[in-house]
XYZ file of C-alpha atoms in Angstrom:
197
model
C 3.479 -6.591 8.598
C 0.784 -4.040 8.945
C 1.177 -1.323 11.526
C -0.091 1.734 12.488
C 1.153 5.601 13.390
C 0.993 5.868 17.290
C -0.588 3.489 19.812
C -3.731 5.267 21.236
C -5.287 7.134 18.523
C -5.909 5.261 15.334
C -4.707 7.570 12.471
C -7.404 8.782 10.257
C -7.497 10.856 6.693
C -8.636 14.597 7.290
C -12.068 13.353 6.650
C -12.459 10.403 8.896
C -11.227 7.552 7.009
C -9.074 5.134 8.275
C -5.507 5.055 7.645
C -3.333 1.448 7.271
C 0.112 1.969 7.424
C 2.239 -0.929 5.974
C 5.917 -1.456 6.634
C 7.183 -4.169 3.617
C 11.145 -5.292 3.718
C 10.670 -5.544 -0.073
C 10.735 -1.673 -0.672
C 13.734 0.205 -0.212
C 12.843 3.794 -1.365
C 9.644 4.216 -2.939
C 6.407 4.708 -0.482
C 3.162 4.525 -2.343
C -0.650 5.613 -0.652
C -4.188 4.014 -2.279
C -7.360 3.161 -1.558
C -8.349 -0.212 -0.420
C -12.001 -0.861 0.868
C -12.691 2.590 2.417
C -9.159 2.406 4.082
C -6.453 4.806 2.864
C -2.899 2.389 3.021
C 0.462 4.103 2.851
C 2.673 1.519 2.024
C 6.784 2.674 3.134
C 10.146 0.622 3.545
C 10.192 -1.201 6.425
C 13.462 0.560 7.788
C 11.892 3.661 8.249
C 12.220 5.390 11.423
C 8.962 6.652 12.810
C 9.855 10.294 12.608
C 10.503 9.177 8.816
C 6.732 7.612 8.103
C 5.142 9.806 10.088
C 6.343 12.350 7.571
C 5.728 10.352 4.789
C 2.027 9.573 5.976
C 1.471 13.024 6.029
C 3.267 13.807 2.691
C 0.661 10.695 1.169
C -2.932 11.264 2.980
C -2.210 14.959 1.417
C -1.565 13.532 -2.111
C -4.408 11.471 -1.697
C -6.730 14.185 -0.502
C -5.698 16.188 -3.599
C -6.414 13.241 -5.695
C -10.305 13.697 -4.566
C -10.683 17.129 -4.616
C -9.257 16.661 -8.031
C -11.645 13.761 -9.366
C -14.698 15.844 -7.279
C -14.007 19.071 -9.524
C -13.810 17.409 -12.762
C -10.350 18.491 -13.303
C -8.650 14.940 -12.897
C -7.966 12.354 -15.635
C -11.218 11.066 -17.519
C -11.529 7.228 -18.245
C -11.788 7.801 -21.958
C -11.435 3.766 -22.650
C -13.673 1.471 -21.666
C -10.407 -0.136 -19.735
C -10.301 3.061 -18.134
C -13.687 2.928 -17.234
C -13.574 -0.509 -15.748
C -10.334 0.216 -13.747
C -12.360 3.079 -12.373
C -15.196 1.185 -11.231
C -12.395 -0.793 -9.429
C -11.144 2.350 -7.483
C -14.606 3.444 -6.832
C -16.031 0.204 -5.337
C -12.921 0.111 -3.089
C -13.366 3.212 -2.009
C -16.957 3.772 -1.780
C -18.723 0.104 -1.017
C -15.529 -1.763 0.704
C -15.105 -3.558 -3.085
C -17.839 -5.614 -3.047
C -19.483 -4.184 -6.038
C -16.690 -6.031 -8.650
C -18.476 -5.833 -12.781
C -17.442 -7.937 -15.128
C -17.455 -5.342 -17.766
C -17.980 -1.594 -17.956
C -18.627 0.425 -20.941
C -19.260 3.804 -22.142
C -22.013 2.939 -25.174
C -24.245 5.776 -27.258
C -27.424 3.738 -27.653
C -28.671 4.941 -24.230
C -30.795 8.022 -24.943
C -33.314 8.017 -21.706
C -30.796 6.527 -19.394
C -27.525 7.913 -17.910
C -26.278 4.533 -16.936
C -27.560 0.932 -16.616
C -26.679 -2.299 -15.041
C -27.656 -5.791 -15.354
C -26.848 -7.463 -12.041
C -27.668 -11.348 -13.752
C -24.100 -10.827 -15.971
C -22.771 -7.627 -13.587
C -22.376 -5.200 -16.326
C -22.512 -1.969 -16.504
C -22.905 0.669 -19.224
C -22.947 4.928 -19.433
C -24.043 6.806 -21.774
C -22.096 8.743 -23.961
C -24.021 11.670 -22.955
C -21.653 11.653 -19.836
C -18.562 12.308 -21.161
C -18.501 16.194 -21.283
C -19.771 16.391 -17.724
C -17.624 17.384 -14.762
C -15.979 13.967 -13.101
C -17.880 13.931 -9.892
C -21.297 13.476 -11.899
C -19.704 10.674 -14.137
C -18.165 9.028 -11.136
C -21.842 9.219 -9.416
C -23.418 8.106 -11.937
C -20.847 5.105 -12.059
C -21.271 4.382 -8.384
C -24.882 4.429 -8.944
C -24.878 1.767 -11.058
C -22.380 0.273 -9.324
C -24.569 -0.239 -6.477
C -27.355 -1.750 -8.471
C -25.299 -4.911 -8.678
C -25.620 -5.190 -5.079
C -29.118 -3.872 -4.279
C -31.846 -3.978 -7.904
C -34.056 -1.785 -6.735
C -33.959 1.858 -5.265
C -34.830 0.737 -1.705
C -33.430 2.199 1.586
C -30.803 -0.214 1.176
C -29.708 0.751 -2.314
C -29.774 4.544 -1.108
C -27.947 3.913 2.079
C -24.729 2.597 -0.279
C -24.625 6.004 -2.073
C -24.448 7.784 1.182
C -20.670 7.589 1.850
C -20.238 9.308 -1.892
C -19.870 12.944 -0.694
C -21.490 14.214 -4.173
C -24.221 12.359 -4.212
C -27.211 14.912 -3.926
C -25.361 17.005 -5.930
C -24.494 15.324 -8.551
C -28.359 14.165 -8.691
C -29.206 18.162 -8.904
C -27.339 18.501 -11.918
C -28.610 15.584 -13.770
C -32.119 16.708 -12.962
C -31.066 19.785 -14.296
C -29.547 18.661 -17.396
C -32.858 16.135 -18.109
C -34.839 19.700 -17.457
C -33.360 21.718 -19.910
C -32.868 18.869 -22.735
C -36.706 17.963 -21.974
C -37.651 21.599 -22.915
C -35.303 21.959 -26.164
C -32.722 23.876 -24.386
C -29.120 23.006 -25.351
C -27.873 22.162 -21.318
C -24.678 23.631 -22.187
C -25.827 26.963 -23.105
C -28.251 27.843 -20.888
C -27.512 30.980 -19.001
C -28.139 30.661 -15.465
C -31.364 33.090 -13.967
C -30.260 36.202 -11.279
C-alpha cells in the first residue's frame, strides 16, 4: 500500500517534486527509487521501521538527484541503441510530461541533415539525427523531449512550449543548437571553434 514520510508535510525531492513512498510485503531487502509521471517513488520492504525509510528515502532522492545532474552534464550513460533510445523516451515522458507522450518507435537515423529530430504524430515515431550523438546528454535528451512533445501538440503553439517548460535545460540546450547550426552554416567545424574573450 502506498504511504508517505510524515503526516503534515508531503515529502518532496530537493527540487519540488513529489515523493511516493511505497511499502510492498514482497521485498525483503532491496529498496529501489524511479521516476513515475513527475513523481519520484522509493519503493522499501514493508517491515521497515520509519526511522529505517526515512533513511532510506533520503539515501534514494540523493541517488536520484545524482542521476540528473549526471544525465544534465552529459556524463551519464548514452542510449547508443535504438532500444536504448526508446527506453529513454520512456524515462523522459514519465518524468517530464506525466507519460503521456508513449512512441511506438524511436530511432537514431543519419539521413536527417537540416533537422535535429523529427516526429510523425499519425504512426508516433520519432527519429534523431546522428548529428546528436557527440553532444553533451542534456541537448540529446532535449532534443528527444522536443520531439517527444510533438506527438502531443503538432505545432509550436503556447501549448507545445508550455510542455517543455518543466525540462530545466530547455533554453539552454536551444542556445547551443543555435550555436552549433551557426557555426556549421558558416563552414566552421562546431567542435573546433575557439570561443571569443
Amino acid at each position: 500500500m502506498p504511504g508517505r514520510l510524515g503526516t503534515t508535510t508531503p515529502l518532496t525531492t530537493h527540487d519540488g517534486a513529489p515523493v511516493e513512498v511505497r511499502r510492498s510485503a514482497r521485498r525483503r531487502r532491496t529498496v529501489a527509487a524511479f521516476w513515475e509521471n513527475g513523481t519520484a517513488v522509493v519503493a522499501i520492504p514493508a517491515h521497515f521501521s520509519r526511522a529505517q525509510e526515512a533513511d532510506w528515502v533520503r539515501r534514494m532522492l540523493e541517488k536520484l538527484r545524482t542521476q540528473g545532474e549526471k544525465r544534465s552534464s552529459g556524463t551519464g550513460r548514452r542510449p547508443s541503441s535504438d532500444a536504448a533510445l526508446a527506453a529513454h523516451a520512456a524515462q523522459l515522458s514519465a518524468r517530464y510530461l506525466g507519460g503521456r507522450s508513449a512512441p511506438t518507435s524511436v530511432r537514431w537515423v543519419s539521413n536527417q541533415n537540416s533537422r535535429w529530430g523529427s516526429a510523425t504524430p499519425a504512426d508516433g515515431s520519432i527519429r534523431l539525427s546522428d548529428k546528436l550523438r557527440p553532444m553533451p546528454q542534456w541537448v540529446i535528451d532535449y532534443v528527444l523531449l522536443h520531439e517527444l512533445a510533438h506527438l502531443l501538440v503538432a505545432g509550436h503553439n503556447a501549448a507545445f512550449w508550455k510542455l517543455l517548460e518543466a525540462y530545466p535545460e530547455t533554453e539552454r540546450a536551444k542556445a547551443f543548437l543555435e550555436g552549433v547550426s551557426f557555426a556549421t552554416s558558416r563552414g566552421l567545424p562546431a567542435g573546433d571553434a575557439e570561443p571569443a574573450l
